[in-house]
GROMACS .gro file of C-alpha atoms in nm:
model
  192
    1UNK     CA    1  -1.233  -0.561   2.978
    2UNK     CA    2  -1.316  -0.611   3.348
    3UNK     CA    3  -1.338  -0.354   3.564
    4UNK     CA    4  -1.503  -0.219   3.832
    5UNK     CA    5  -1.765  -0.065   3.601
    6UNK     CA    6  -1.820  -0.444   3.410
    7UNK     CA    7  -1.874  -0.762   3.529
    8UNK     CA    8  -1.829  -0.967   3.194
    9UNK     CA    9  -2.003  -1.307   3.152
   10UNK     CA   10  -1.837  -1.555   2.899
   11UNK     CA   11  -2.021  -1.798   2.715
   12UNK     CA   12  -1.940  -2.029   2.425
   13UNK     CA   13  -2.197  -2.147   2.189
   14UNK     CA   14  -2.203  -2.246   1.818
   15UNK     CA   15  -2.076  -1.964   1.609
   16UNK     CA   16  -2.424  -1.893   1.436
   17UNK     CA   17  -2.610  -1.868   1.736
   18UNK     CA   18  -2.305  -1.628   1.879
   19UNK     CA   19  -2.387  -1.394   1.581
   20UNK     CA   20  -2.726  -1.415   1.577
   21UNK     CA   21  -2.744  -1.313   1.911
   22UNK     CA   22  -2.498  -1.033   1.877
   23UNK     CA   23  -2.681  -0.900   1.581
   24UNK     CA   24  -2.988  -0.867   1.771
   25UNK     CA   25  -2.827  -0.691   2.035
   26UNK     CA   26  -2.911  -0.939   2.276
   27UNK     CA   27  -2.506  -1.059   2.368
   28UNK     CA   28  -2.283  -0.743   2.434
   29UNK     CA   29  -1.970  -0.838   2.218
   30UNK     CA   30  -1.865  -1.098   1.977
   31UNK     CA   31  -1.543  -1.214   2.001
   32UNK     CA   32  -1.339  -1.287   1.747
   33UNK     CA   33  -1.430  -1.226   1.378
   34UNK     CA   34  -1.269  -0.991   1.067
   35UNK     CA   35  -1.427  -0.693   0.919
   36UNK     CA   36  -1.629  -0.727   0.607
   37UNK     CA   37  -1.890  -0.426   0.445
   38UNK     CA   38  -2.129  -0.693   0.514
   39UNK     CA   39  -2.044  -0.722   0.919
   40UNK     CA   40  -2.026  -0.335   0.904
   41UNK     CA   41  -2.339  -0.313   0.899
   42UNK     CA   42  -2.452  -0.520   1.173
   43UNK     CA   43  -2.161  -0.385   1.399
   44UNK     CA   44  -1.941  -0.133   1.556
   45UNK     CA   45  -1.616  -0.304   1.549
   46UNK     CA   46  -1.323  -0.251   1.819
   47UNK     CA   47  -0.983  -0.187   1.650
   48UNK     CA   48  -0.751  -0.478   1.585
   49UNK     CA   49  -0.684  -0.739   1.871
   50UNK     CA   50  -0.453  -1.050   1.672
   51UNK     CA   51  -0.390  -1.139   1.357
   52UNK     CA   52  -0.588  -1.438   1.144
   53UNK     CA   53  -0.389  -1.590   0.861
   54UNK     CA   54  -0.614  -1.829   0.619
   55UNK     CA   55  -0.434  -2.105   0.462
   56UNK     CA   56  -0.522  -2.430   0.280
   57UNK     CA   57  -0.419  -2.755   0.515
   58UNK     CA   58  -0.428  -3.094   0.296
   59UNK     CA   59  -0.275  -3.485   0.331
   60UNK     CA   60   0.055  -3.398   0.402
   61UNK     CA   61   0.172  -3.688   0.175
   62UNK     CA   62  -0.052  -3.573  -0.159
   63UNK     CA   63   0.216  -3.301  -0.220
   64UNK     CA   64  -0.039  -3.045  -0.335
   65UNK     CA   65   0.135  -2.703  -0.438
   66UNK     CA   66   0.008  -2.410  -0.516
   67UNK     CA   67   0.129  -2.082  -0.641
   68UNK     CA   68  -0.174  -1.905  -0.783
   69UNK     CA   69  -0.555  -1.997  -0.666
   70UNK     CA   70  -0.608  -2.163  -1.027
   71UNK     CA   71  -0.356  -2.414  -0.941
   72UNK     CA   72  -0.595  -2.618  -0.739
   73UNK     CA   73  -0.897  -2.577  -1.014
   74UNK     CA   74  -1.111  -2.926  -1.003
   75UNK     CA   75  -0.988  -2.997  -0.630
   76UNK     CA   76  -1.296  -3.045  -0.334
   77UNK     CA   77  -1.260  -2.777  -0.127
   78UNK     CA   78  -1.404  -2.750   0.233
   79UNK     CA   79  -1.491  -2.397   0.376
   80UNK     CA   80  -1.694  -2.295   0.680
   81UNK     CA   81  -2.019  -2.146   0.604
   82UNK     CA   82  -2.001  -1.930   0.865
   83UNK     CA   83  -1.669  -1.785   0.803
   84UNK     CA   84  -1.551  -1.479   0.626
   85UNK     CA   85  -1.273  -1.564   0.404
   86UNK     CA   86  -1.076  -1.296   0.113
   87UNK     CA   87  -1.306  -1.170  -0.159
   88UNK     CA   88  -1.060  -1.292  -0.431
   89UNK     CA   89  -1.095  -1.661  -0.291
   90UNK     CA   90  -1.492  -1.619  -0.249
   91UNK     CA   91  -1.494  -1.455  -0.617
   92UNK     CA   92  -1.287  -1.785  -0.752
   93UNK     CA   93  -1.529  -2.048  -0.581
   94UNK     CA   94  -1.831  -1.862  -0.744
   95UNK     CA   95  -1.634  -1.893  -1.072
   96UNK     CA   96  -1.673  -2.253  -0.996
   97UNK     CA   97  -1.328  -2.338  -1.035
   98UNK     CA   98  -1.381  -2.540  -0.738
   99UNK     CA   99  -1.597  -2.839  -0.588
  100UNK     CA  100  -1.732  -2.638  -0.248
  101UNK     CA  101  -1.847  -2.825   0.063
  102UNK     CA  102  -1.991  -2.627   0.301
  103UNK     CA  103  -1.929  -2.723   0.654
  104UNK     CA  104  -2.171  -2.580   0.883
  105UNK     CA  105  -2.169  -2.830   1.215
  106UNK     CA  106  -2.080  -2.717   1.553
  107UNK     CA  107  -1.731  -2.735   1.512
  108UNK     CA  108  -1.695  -2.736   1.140
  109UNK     CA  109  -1.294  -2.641   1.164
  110UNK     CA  110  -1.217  -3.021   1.329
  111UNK     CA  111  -1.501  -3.144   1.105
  112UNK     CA  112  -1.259  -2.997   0.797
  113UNK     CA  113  -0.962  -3.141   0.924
  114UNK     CA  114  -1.075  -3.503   1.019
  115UNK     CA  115  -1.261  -3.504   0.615
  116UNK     CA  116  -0.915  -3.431   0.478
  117UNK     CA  117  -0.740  -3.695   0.680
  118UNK     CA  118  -1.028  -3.914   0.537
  119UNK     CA  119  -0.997  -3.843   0.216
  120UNK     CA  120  -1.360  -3.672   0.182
  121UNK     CA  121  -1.212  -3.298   0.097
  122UNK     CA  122  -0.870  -3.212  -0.099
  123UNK     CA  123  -0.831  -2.921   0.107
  124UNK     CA  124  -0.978  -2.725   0.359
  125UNK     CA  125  -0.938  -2.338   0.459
  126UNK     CA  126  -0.853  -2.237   0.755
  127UNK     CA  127  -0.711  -1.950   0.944
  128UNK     CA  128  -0.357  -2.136   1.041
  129UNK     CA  129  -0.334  -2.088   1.417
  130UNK     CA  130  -0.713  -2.211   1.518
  131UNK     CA  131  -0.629  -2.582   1.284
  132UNK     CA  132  -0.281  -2.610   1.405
  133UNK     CA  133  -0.399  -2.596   1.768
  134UNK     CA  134  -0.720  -2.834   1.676
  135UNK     CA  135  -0.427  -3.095   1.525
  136UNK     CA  136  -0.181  -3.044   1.833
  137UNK     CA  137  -0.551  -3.050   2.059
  138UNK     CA  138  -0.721  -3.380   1.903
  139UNK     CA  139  -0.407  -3.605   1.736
  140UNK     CA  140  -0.475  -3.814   2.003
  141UNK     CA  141  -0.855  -3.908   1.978
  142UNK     CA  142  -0.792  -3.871   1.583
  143UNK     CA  143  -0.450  -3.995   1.472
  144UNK     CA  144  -0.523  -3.980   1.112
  145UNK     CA  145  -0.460  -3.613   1.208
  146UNK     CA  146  -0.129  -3.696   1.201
  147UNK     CA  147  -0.089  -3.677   0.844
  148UNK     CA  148  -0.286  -3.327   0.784
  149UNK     CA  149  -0.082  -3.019   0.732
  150UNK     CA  150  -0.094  -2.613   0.644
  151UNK     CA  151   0.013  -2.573   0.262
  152UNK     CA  152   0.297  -2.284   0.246
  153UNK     CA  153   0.129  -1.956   0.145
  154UNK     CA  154  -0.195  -1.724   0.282
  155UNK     CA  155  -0.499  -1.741   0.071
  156UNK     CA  156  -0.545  -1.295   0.057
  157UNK     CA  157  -0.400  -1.110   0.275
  158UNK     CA  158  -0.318  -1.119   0.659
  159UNK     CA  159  -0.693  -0.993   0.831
  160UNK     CA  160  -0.714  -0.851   1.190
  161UNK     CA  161  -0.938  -1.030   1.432
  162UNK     CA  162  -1.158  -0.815   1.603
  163UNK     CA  163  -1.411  -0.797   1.884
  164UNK     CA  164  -1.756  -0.614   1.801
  165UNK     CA  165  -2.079  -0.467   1.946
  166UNK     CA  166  -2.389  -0.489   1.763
  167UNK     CA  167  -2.534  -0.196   1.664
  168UNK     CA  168  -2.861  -0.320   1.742
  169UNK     CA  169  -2.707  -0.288   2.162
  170UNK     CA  170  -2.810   0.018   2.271
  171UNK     CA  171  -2.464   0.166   2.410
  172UNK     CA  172  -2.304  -0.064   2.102
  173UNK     CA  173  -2.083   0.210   1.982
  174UNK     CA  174  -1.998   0.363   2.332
  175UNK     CA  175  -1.891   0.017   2.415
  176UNK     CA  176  -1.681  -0.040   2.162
  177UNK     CA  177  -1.485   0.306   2.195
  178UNK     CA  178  -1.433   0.224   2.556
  179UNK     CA  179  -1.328  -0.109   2.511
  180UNK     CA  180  -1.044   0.036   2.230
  181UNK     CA  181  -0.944   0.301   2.511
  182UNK     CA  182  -0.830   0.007   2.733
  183UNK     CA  183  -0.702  -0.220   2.456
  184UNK     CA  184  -0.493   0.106   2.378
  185UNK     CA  185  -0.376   0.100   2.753
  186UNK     CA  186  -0.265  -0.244   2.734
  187UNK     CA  187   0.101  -0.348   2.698
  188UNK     CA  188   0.242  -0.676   2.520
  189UNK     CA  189   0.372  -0.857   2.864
  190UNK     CA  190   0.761  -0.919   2.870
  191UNK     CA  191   0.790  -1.272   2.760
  192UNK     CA  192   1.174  -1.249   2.839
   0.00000   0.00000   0.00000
């Protein structure tokens, strides 16, 4: 998105404070979240950039399967609290058909991981490319890692990441239509 006409300036902070400050308008774009009615209505969203794909990891050892979401009734369950996951997996937690933990530090996606590998959580949800990276990232510093992996199968459906303007911003929605125009002009690179 840099041009002549931008300048962007990049900054990471803790997901809750990156949405808060979107929200209010005060940060151009967030970058990258799904669609949800709720999100609608805080902002204009850009069209689809990548793909996230949610999946449960777990002790690799364990040999948890699932085929249907009540397959893994009575198991602790570790979520982000700042994430937006598929309504039918949100509608079967609230049926309490699950022990919830709620993980809401800074980096709540490691924190996930390293409780599994500990034994604190049965599972965690997570879209599958951001854990896999944090395993191949932190195995390392955390070798317990070692023995955490994605179960087979997508909790709901395959969701688009998006970027998005708040509508709060007061060129929100002219941003985000100029910002598709260009992700429109862009071309997957050869890779061959």
């Amino acid at each position: 998105f840099h041009s002549d006409k931008y300048d962007p300036v990049f900054r990471l902070v803790p997901w809750a404070r990156a949405e808060a400050s979107a929200r209010a308008g005060t940060s151009d774009l967030i970058y990258s979240l799904t669609h949800s009615p709720n999100r609608a209505r805080h902002y204009h969203f850009t069209n689809p950039i990548s793909e996230a794909r949610d999946v449960f990891f777990s002790l690799s050892d364990r040999g948890l399967q699932w085929q249907e979401l009540d397959d893994l009734a009575g198991l602790r369950v570790g979520l982000s609290a700042f994430y937006s996951y598929a309504p039918e997996f949100m509608d079967w937690l609230a049926a309490g058909n699950a022990r919830v933990i709620q993980i809401s530090q800074e980096s709540p996606e490691l924190t996930g991981l390293k409780m599994i590998a500990y034994g604190r959580i049965d599972l965690f949800i997570c879209e599958e490319t951001v854990c896999r990276y944090l395993i191949d990232k932190h195995i390392a510093d955390h070798p317990e890692l070692a023995n955490v992996s994605a179960m087979p199968r997508t909790v709901g459906e395959v969701r688009s990441f998006r970027a998005a303007f708040s509508r709060q911003h007061p060129k929100g929605e002219a941003l985000r239509n100029e910002f598709n125009k260009v992700l429109a002009e862009l071309k997957p690179s050869d890779s061959d």
